[in-house]
CSV table of C-alpha atoms (C1' of nucleotides) and ligand atoms in Angstrom, one decimal:
chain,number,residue,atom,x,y,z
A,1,UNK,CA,58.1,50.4,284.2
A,2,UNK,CA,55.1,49.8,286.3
A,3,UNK,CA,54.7,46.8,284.9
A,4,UNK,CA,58.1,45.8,285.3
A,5,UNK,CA,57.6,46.7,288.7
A,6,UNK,CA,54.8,44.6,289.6
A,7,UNK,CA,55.8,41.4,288.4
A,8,UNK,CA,58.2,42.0,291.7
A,9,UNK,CA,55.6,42.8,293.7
A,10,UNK,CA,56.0,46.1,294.1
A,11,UNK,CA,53.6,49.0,293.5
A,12,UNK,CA,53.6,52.4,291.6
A,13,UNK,CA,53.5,55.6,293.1
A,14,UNK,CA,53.8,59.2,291.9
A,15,UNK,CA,56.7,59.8,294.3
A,16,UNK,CA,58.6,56.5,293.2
A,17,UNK,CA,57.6,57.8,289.5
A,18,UNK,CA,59.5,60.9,290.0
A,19,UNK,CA,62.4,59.7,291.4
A,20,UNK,CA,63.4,56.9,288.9
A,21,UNK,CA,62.5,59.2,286.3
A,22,UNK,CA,64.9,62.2,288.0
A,23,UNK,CA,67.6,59.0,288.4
A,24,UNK,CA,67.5,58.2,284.9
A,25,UNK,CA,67.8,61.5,283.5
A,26,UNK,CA,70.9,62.1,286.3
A,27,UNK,CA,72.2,59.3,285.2
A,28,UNK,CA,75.8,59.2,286.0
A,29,UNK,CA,77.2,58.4,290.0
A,30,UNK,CA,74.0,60.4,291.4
A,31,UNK,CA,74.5,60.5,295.6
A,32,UNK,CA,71.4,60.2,297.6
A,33,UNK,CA,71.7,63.9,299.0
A,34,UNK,CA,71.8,65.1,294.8
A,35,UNK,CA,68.9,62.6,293.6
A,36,UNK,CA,66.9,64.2,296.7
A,37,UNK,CA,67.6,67.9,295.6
A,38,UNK,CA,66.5,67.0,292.1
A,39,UNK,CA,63.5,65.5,293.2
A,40,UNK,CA,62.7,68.2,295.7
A,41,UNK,CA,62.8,71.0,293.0
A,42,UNK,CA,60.2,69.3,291.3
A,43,UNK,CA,57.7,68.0,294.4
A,44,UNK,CA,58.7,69.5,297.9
A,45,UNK,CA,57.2,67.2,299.7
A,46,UNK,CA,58.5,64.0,298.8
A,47,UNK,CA,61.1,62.4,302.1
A,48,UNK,CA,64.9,61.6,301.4
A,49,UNK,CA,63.9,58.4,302.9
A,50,UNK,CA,61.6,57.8,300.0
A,51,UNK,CA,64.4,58.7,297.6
A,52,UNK,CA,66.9,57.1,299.4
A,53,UNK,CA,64.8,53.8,299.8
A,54,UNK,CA,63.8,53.8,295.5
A,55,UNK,CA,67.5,54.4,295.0
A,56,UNK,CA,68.0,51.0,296.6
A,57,UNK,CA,64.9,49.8,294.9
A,58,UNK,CA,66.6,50.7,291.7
A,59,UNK,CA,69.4,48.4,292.2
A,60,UNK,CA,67.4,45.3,294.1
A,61,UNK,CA,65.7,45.1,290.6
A,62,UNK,CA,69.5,45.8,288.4
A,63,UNK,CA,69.0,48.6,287.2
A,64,UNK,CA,71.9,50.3,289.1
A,65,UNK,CA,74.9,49.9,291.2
A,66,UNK,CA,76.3,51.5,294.7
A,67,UNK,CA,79.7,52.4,293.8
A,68,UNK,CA,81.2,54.3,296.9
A,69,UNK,CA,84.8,55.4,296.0
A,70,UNK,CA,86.9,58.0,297.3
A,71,UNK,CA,84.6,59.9,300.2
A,72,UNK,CA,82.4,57.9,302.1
A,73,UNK,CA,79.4,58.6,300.3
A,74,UNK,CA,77.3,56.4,298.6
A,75,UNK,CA,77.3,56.6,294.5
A,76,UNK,CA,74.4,55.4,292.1
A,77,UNK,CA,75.1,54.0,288.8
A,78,UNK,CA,73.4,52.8,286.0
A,79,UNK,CA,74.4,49.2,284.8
A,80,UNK,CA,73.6,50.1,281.2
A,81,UNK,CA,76.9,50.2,279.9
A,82,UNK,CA,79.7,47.1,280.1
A,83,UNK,CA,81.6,46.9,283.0
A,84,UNK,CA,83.8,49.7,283.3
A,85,UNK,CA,86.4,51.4,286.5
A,86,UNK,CA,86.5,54.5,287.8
A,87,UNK,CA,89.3,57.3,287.4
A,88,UNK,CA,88.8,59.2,291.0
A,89,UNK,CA,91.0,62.5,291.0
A,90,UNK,CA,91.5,63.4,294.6
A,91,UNK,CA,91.8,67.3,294.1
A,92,UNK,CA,88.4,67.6,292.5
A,93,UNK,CA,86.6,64.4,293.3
A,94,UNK,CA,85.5,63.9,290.2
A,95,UNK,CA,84.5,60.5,288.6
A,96,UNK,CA,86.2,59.4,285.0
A,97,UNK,CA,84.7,56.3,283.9
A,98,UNK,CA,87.4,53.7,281.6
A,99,UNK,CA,86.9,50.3,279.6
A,100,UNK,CA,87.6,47.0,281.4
A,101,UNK,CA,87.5,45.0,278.7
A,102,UNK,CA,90.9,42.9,278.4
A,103,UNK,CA,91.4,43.8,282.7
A,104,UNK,CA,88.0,42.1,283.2
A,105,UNK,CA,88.9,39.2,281.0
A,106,UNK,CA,92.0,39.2,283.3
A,107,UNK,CA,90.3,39.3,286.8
A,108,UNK,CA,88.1,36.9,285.8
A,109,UNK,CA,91.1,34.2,285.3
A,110,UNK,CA,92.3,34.8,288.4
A,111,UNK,CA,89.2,34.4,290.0
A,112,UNK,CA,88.7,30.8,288.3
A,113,UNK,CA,92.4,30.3,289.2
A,114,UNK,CA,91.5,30.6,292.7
A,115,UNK,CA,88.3,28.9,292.7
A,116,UNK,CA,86.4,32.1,293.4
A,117,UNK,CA,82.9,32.6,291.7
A,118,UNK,CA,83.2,36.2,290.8
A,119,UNK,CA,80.0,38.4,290.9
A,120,UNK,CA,81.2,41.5,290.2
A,121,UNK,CA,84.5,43.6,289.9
A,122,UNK,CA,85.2,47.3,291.6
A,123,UNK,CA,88.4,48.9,289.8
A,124,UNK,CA,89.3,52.1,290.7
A,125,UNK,CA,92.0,54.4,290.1
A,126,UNK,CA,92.8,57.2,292.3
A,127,UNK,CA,95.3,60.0,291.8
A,128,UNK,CA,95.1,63.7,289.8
A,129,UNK,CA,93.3,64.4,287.0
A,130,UNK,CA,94.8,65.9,283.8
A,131,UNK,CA,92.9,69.4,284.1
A,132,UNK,CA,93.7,69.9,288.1
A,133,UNK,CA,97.6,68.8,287.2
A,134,UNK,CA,97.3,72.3,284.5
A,135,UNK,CA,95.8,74.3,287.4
A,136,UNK,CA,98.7,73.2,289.5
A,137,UNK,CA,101.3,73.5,286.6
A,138,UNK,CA,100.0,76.9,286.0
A,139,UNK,CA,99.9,78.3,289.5
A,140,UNK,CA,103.8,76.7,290.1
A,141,UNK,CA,104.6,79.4,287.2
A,142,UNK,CA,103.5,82.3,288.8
A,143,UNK,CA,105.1,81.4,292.3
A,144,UNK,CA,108.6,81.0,290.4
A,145,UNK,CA,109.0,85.1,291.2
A,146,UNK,CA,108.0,85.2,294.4
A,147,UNK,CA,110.3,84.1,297.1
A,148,UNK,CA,109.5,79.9,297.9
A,149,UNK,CA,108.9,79.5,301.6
A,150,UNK,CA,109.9,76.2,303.0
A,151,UNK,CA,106.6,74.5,304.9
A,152,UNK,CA,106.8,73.9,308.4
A,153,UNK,CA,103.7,72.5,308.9
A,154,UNK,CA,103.5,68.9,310.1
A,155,UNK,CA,100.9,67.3,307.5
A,156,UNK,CA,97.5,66.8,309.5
A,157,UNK,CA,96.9,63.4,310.2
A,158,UNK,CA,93.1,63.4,309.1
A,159,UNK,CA,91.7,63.1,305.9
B,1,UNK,CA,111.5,52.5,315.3
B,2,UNK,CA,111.4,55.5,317.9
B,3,UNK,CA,113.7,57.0,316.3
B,4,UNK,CA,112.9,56.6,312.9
B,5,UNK,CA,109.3,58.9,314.2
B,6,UNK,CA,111.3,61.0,316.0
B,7,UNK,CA,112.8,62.3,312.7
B,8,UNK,CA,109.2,62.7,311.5
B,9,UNK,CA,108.4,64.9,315.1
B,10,UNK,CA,106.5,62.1,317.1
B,11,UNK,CA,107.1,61.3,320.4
B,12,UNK,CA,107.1,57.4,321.5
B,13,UNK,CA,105.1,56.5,324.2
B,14,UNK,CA,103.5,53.3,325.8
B,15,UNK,CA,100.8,53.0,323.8
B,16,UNK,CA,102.0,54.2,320.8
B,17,UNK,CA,104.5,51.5,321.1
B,18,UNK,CA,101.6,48.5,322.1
B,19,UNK,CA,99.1,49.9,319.2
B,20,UNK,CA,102.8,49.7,316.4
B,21,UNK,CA,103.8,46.2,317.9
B,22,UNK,CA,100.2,44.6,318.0
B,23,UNK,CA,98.8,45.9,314.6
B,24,UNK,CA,102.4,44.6,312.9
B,25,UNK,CA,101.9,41.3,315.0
B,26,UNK,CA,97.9,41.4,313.9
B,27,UNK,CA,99.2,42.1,310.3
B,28,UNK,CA,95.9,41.3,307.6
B,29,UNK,CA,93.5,43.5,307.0
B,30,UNK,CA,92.6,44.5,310.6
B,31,UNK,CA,89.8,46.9,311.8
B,32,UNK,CA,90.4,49.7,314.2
B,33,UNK,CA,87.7,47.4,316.6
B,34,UNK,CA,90.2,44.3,316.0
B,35,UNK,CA,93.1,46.0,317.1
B,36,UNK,CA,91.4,47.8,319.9
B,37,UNK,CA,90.3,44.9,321.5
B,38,UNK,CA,93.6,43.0,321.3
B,39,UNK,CA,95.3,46.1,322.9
B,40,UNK,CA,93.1,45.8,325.7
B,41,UNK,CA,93.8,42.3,326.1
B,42,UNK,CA,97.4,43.4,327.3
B,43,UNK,CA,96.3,47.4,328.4
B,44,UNK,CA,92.8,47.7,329.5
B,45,UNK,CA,93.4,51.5,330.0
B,46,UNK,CA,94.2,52.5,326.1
B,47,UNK,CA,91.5,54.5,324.8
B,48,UNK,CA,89.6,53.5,321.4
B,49,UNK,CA,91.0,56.8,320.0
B,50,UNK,CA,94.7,56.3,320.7
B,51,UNK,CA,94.1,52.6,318.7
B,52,UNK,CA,92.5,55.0,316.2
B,53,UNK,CA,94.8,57.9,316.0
B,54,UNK,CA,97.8,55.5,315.6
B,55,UNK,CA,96.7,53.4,312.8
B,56,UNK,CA,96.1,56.4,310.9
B,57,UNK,CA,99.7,57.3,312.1
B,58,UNK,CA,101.0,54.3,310.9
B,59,UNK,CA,99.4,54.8,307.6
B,60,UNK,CA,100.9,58.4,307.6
B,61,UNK,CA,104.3,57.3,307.6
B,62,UNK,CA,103.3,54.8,305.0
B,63,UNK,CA,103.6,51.7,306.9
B,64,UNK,CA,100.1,50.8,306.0
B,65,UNK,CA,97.2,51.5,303.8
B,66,UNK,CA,93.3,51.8,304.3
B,67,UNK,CA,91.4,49.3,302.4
B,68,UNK,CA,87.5,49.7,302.6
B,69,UNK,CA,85.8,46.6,300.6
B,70,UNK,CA,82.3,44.9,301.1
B,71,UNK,CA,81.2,46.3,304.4
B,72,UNK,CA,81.5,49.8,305.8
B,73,UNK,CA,84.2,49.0,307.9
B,74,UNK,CA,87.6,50.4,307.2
B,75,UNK,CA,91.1,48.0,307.4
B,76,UNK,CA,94.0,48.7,307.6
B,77,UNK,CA,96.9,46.7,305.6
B,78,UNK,CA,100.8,46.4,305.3
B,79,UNK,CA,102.2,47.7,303.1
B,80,UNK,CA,105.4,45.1,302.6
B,81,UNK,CA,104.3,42.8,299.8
B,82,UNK,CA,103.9,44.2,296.3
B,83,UNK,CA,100.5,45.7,295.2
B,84,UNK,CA,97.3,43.1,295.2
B,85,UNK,CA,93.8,43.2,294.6
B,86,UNK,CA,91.7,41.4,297.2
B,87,UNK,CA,88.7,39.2,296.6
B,88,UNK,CA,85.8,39.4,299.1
B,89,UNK,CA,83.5,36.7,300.1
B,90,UNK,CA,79.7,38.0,300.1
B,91,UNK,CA,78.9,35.1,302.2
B,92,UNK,CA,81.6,34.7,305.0
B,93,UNK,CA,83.2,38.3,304.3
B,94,UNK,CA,86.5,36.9,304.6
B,95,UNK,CA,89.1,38.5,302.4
B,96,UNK,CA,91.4,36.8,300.1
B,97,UNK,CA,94.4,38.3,298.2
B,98,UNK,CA,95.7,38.3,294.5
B,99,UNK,CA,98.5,39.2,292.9
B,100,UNK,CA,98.0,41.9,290.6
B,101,UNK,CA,101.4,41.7,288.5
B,102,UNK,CA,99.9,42.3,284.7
B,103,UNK,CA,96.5,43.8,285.9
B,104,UNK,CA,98.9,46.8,287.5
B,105,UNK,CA,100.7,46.9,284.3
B,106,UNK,CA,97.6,47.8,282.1
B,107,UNK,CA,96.3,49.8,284.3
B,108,UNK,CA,99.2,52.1,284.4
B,109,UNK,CA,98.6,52.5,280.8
B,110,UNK,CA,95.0,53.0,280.9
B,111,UNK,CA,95.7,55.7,283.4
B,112,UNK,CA,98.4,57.4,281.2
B,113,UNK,CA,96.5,57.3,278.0
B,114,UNK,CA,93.7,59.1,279.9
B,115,UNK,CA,95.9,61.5,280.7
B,116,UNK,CA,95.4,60.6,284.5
B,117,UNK,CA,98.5,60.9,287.2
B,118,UNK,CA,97.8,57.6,289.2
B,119,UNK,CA,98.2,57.8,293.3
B,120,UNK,CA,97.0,54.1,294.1
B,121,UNK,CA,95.1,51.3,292.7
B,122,UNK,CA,92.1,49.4,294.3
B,123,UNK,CA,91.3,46.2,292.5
B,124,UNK,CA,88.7,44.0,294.4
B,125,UNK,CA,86.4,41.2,293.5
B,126,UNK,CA,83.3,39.8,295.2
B,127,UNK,CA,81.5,36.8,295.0
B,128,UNK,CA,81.8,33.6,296.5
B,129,UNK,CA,84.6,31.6,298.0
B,130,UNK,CA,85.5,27.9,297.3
B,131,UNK,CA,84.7,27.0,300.6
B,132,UNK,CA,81.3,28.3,301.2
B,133,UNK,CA,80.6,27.3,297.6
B,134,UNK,CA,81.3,23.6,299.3
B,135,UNK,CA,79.2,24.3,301.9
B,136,UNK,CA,76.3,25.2,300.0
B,137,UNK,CA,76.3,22.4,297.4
B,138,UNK,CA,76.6,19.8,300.8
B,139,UNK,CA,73.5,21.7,301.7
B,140,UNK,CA,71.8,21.6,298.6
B,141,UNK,CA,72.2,17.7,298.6
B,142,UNK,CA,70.9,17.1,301.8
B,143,UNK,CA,68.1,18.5,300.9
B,144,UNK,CA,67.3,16.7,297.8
B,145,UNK,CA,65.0,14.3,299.7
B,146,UNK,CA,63.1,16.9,301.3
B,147,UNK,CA,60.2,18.2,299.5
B,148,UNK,CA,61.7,21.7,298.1
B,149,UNK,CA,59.8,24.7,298.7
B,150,UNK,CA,59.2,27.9,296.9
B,151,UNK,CA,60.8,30.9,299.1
B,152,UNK,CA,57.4,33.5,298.7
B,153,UNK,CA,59.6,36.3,300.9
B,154,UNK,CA,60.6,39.4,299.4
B,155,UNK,CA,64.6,39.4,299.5
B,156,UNK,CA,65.3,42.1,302.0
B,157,UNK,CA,65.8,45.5,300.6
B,158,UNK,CA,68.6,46.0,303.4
B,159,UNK,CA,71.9,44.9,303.2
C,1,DT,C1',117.7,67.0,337.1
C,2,DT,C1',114.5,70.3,336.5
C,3,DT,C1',111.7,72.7,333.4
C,4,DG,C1',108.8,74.3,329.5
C,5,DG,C1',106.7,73.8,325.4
C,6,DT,C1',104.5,70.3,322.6
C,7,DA,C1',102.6,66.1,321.5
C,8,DT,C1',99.8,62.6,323.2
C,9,DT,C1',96.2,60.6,325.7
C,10,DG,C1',91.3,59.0,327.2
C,11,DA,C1',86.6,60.1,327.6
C,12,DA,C1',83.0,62.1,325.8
C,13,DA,C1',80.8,64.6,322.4
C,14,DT,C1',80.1,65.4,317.5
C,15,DT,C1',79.7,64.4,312.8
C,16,DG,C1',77.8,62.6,308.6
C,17,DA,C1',75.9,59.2,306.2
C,18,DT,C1',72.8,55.5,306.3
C,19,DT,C1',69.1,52.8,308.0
C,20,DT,C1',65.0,51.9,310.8
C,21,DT,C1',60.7,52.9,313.2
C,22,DC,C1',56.1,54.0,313.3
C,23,DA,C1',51.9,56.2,312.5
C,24,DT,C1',49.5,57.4,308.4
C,25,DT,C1',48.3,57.3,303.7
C,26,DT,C1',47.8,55.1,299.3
C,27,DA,C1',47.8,51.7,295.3
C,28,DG,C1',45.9,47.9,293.5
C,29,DT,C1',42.6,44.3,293.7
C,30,DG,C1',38.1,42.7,293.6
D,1,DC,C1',33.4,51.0,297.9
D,2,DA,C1',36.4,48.1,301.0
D,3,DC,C1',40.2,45.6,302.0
D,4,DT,C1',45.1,44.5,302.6
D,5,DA,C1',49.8,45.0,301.8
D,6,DA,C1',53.0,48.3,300.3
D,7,DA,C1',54.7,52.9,300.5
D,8,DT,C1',55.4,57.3,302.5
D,9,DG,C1',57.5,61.2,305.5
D,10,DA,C1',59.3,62.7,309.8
D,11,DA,C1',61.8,61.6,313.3
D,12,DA,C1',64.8,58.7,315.7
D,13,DA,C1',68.3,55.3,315.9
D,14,DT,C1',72.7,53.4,314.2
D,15,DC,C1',77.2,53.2,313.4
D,16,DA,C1',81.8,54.1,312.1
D,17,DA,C1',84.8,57.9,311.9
D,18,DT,C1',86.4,62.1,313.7
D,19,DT,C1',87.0,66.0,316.9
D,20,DT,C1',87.2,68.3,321.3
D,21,DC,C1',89.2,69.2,325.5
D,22,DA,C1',91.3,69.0,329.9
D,23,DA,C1',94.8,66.3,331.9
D,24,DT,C1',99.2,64.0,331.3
D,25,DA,C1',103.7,62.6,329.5
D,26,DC,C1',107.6,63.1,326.4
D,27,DC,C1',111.9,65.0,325.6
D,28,DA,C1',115.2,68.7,324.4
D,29,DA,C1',117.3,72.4,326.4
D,30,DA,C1',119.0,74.5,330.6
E,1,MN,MN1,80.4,54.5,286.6
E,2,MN,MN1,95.5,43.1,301.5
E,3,ZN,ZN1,90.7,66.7,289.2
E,4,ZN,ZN1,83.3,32.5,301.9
DNA sequence: TTTGGTATTGAAATTGATTTTCATTTAGTG
DNA sequence: CACTAAATGAAAATCAATTTCAATACCAAA
């Protein structure tokens, strides 16, 4: 790593250590805010700009990708495995990861078709996942006794 | 229109009815700034907000939808032609769209054999449009008479 | 037409994430 | 050891998105 590192130019340092290390073991769709709790548990004194600023190091030298989907916040993700989408369930905001194999192949014909040089694909599905449609399933039982009150409320307008 | 809010429990008013007309004129992929500044154009006394407030509005009532791609800028888009991904230009951030007839299709399956109860779909693909691919292979010849020179700057870590 | 209760508005303030600045420290080189 | 460029941490700046709040306007019911 540190050599891979500086044959960019850039230098090794035990804070930079520690956080690609704590990113690689994360691994999967770390946020800034959680790589800098990781890294804080272990060294207290190391700055979320240092994190935040390796996290972007990580992917100016490929070895991640921002993914932001859903929320506005800023996702990290390793580019080990092929390209794949995201499942985002918008009850529990988590992140389901499928193939893109023949939808890749697909996308990139279009892109030829229109004369566009792809560089990369974002696919994402959002909706509910299969455990928080149970929860709701479940708790739509238990309501079936008590009486079903019609809403009034207008819907709020914000997210 | 007026009425068809009305049955929803909104009141028309001036503005709301210059921020509806001018984001329907406006049409593709507009920002909230966009449309701000065109409202101005005809009423210099409508607030930022009120552009804001009724764009979400208007996706409310499912005239339009939020699509967030490249930048951190959010647009806002009709919602009267059939669902389409939307490839972004890296270099002149202009958006194209693509029809995403088959690509739906599978995806829809994908979804249902994860067991996943899809809301929306956001399909997007970056790289390089035809016409600033032009542009840049005009450049490149120019230049082929010119001695070529080595870049030594380290590519900004920013975007 | 007047009136009363809401919805809407505009300006300003707030939020929340990201990014930059800057003074200081440190890594890597000889 | 000494030098230089890179890296760090704290704080400040950015920037879009969202909220707050007092004032105003809509519109349904009298
Ligand atoms: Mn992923
Ligand atoms: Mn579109
Ligand atoms: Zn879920
Ligand atoms: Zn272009």
């Amino acid at each position: 790593m540190r050599e891979f590192l500086k044959t960019k130019g850039y230098k090794m340092t035990p804070q930079r250590e520690l956080v690609f290390r704590s990113f690689f073991e994360l691994g999967e769709h770390v946020s800034v805010d959680e790589l800098f709790d990781r890294v804080k548990r272990i060294d207290e004194s190391v700055g979320y700009s240092t994190v935040w600023r390796n996290l972007k190091l990580i992917c100016e030298v490929g070895l991640a990708r921002e993914v932001t989907v859903g929320d506005g916040v800023t996702r990290y993700d390793r580019v080990t495995r092929k390209p794949h989408g995201h499942f985002y369930c918008l009850k529990c905001k988590s992140l389901q990861e499928f193939d893109l194999n023949e939808i890749a192949g697909r996308l990139s014909k279009v892109a030829t078709a229109e004369k566009f040089e792809t560089e990369s694909f974002k696919v994402e599905i959002e909706g509910v996942c299969k455990s928080c449609r149970d929860k709701e399933n479940k708790k739509a039982k238990r309501n079936l006794s008590t009486s079903p009150k019609i809403s009034r409320t207008k819907p709020s307008r914000q997210k």
